mmCIF file of C-alpha atoms in Angstrom:
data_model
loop_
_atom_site.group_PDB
_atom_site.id
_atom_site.type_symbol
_atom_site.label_atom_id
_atom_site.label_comp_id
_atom_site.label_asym_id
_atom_site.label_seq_id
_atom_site.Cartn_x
_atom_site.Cartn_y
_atom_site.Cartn_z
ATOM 1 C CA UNK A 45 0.000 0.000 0.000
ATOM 2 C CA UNK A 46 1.156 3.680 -0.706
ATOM 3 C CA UNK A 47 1.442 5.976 1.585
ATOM 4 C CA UNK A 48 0.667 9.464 0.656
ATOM 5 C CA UNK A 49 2.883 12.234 1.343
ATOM 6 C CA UNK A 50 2.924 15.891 1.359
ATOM 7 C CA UNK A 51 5.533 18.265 2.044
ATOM 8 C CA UNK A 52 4.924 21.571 3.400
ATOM 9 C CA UNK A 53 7.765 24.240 4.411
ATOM 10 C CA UNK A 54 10.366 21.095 4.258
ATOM 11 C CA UNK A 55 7.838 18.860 6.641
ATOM 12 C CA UNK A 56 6.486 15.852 5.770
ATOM 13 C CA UNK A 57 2.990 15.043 6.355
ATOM 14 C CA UNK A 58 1.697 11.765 5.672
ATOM 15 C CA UNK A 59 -2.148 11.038 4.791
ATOM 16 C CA UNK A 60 -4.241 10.069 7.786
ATOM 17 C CA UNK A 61 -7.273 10.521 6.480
ATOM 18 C CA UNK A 62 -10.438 11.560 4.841
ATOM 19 C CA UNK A 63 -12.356 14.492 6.603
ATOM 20 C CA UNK A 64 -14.917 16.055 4.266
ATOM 21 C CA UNK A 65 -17.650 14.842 6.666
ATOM 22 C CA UNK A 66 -16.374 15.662 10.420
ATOM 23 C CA UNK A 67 -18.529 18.002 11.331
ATOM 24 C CA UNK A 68 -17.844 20.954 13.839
ATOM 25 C CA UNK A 69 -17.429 19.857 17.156
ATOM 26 C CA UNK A 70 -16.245 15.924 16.444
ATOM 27 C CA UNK A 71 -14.187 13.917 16.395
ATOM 28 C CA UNK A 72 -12.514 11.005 14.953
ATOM 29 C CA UNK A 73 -9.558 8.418 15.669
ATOM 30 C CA UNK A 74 -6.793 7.727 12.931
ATOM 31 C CA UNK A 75 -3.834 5.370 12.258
ATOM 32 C CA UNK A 76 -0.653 6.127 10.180
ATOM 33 C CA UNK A 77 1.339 3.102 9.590
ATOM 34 C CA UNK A 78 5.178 3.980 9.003
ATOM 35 C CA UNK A 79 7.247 1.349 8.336
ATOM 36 C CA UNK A 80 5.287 -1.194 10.776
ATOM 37 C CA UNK A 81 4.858 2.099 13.170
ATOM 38 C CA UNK A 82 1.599 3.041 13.887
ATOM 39 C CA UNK A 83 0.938 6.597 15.077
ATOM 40 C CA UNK A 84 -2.525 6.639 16.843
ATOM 41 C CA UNK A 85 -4.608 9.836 16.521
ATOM 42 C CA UNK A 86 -7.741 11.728 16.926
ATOM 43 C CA UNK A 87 -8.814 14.169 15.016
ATOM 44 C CA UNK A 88 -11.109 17.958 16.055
ATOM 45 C CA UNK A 89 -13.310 19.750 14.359
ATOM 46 C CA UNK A 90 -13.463 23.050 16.736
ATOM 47 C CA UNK A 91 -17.168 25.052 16.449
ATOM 48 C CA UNK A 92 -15.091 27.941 13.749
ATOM 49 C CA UNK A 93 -14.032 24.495 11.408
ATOM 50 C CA UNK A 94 -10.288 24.369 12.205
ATOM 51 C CA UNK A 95 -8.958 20.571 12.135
ATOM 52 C CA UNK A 96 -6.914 19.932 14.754
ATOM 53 C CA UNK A 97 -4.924 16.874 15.705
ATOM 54 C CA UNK A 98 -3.122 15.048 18.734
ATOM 55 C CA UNK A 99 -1.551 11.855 19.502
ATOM 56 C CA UNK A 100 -3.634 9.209 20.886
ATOM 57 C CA UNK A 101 -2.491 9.009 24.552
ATOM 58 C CA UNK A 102 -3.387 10.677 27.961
ATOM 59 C CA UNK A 103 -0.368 12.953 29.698
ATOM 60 C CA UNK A 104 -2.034 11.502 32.705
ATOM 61 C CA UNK A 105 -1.640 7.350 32.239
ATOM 62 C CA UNK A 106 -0.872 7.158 28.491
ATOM 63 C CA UNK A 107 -3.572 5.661 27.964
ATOM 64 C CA UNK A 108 -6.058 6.115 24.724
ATOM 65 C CA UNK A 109 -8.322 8.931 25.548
ATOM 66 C CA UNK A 110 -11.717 7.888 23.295
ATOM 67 C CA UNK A 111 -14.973 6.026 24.801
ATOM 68 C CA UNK A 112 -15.501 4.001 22.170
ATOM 69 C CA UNK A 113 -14.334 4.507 18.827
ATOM 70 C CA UNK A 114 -14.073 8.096 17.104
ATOM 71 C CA UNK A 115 -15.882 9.291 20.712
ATOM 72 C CA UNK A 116 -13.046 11.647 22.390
ATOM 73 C CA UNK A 117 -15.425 14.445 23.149
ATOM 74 C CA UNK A 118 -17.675 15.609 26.354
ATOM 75 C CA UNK A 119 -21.332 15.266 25.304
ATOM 76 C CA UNK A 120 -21.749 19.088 24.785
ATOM 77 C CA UNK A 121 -18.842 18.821 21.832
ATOM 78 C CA UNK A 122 -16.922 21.382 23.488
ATOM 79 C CA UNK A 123 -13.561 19.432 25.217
ATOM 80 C CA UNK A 124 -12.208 16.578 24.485
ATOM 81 C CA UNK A 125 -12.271 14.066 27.440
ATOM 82 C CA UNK A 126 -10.342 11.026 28.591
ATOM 83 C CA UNK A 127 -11.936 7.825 29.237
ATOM 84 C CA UNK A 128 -10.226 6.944 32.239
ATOM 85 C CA UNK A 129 -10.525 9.249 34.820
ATOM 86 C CA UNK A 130 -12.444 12.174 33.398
ATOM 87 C CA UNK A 131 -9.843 14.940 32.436
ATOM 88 C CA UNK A 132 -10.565 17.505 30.827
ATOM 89 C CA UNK A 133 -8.756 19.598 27.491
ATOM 90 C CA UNK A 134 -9.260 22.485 25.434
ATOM 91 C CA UNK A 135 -9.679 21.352 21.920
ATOM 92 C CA UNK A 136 -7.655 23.969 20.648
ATOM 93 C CA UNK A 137 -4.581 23.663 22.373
ATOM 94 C CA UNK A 138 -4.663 20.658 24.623
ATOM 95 C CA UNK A 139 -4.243 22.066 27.454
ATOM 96 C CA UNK A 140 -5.694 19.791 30.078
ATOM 97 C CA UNK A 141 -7.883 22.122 32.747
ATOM 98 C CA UNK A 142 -9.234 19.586 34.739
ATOM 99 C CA UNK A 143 -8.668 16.603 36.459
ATOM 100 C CA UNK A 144 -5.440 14.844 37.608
ATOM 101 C CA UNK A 145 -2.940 15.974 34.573
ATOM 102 C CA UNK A 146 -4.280 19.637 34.750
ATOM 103 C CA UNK A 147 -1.794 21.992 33.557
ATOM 104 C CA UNK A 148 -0.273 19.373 31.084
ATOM 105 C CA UNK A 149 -1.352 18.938 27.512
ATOM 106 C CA UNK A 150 -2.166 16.632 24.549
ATOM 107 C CA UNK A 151 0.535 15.850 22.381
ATOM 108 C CA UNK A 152 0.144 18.126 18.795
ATOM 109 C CA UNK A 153 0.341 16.272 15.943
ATOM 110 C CA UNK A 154 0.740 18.848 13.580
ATOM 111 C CA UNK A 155 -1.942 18.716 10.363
ATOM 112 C CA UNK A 156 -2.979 20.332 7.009
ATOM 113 C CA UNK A 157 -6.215 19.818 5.149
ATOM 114 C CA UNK A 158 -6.279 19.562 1.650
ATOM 115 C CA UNK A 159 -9.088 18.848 -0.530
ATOM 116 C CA UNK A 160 -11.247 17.072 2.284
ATOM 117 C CA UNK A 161 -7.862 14.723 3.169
ATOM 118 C CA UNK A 162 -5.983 15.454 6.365
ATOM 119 C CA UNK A 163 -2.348 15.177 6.561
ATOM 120 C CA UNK A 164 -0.128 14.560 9.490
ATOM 121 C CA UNK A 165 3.429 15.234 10.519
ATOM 122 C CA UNK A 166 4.728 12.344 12.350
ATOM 123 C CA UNK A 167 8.085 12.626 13.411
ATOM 124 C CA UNK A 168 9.508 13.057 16.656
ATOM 125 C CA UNK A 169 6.296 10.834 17.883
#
């Protein structure tokens, strides 16, 4: 299988997915598979339509942060919360403001949307 790739201002971003139909305010998980690697993500459409995206992993336990699959926000749409113990983090920045890894924050995985496909840069992860 091909893997996409994109370079933007000397960065490579590798495909992760299609996004033409996240909505504002969800969410959805993604896999990149790098040479047997697989960077786990989640994906945010914030309520202005901005795509962000972060690694797959609580600051807290490391754990995965989504309820069940593609779920990684509060009911209300508005923060993204983990599954174990009920933190809470800004979907815009990841800052975590509640809970037991408050001050800490969500691993970036940096993106660009082209087209309806989202790209992510993986290194360093």
């Amino acid at each position: 299988m091909e893997i996409k790739v994109i370079k933007e201002n000397g960065t490579e971003f590798f495909l992760a997915g299609d996004v033409t139909d996240l909505q504002v305010m969800a969410s959805r998980a993604f896999c990149v598979d790098i040479d047997s690697n697989q960077h786990e993500g989640f994906f945010v459409r914030v309520e202005n339509g901005d795509l962000f995206a972060y690694k797959n992993s609580c600051p807290h336990t490391g754990a995965p942060l989504n309820w069940t699959p593609d779920q990684f926000l509060t009911s209300s749409g508005r923060y993204v919360q983990c599954s174990i113990h009920g933190a809470m983090f800004k979907p815009e920045t990841g800052e975590c403001f509640a809970g037991p890894c408050s001050g800490k924050f969500l691993q970036v995985m940096k993106v660009v949307e082209r087209e309806g496909q989202a790209f992510v840069e993986v290194e360093g992860l």
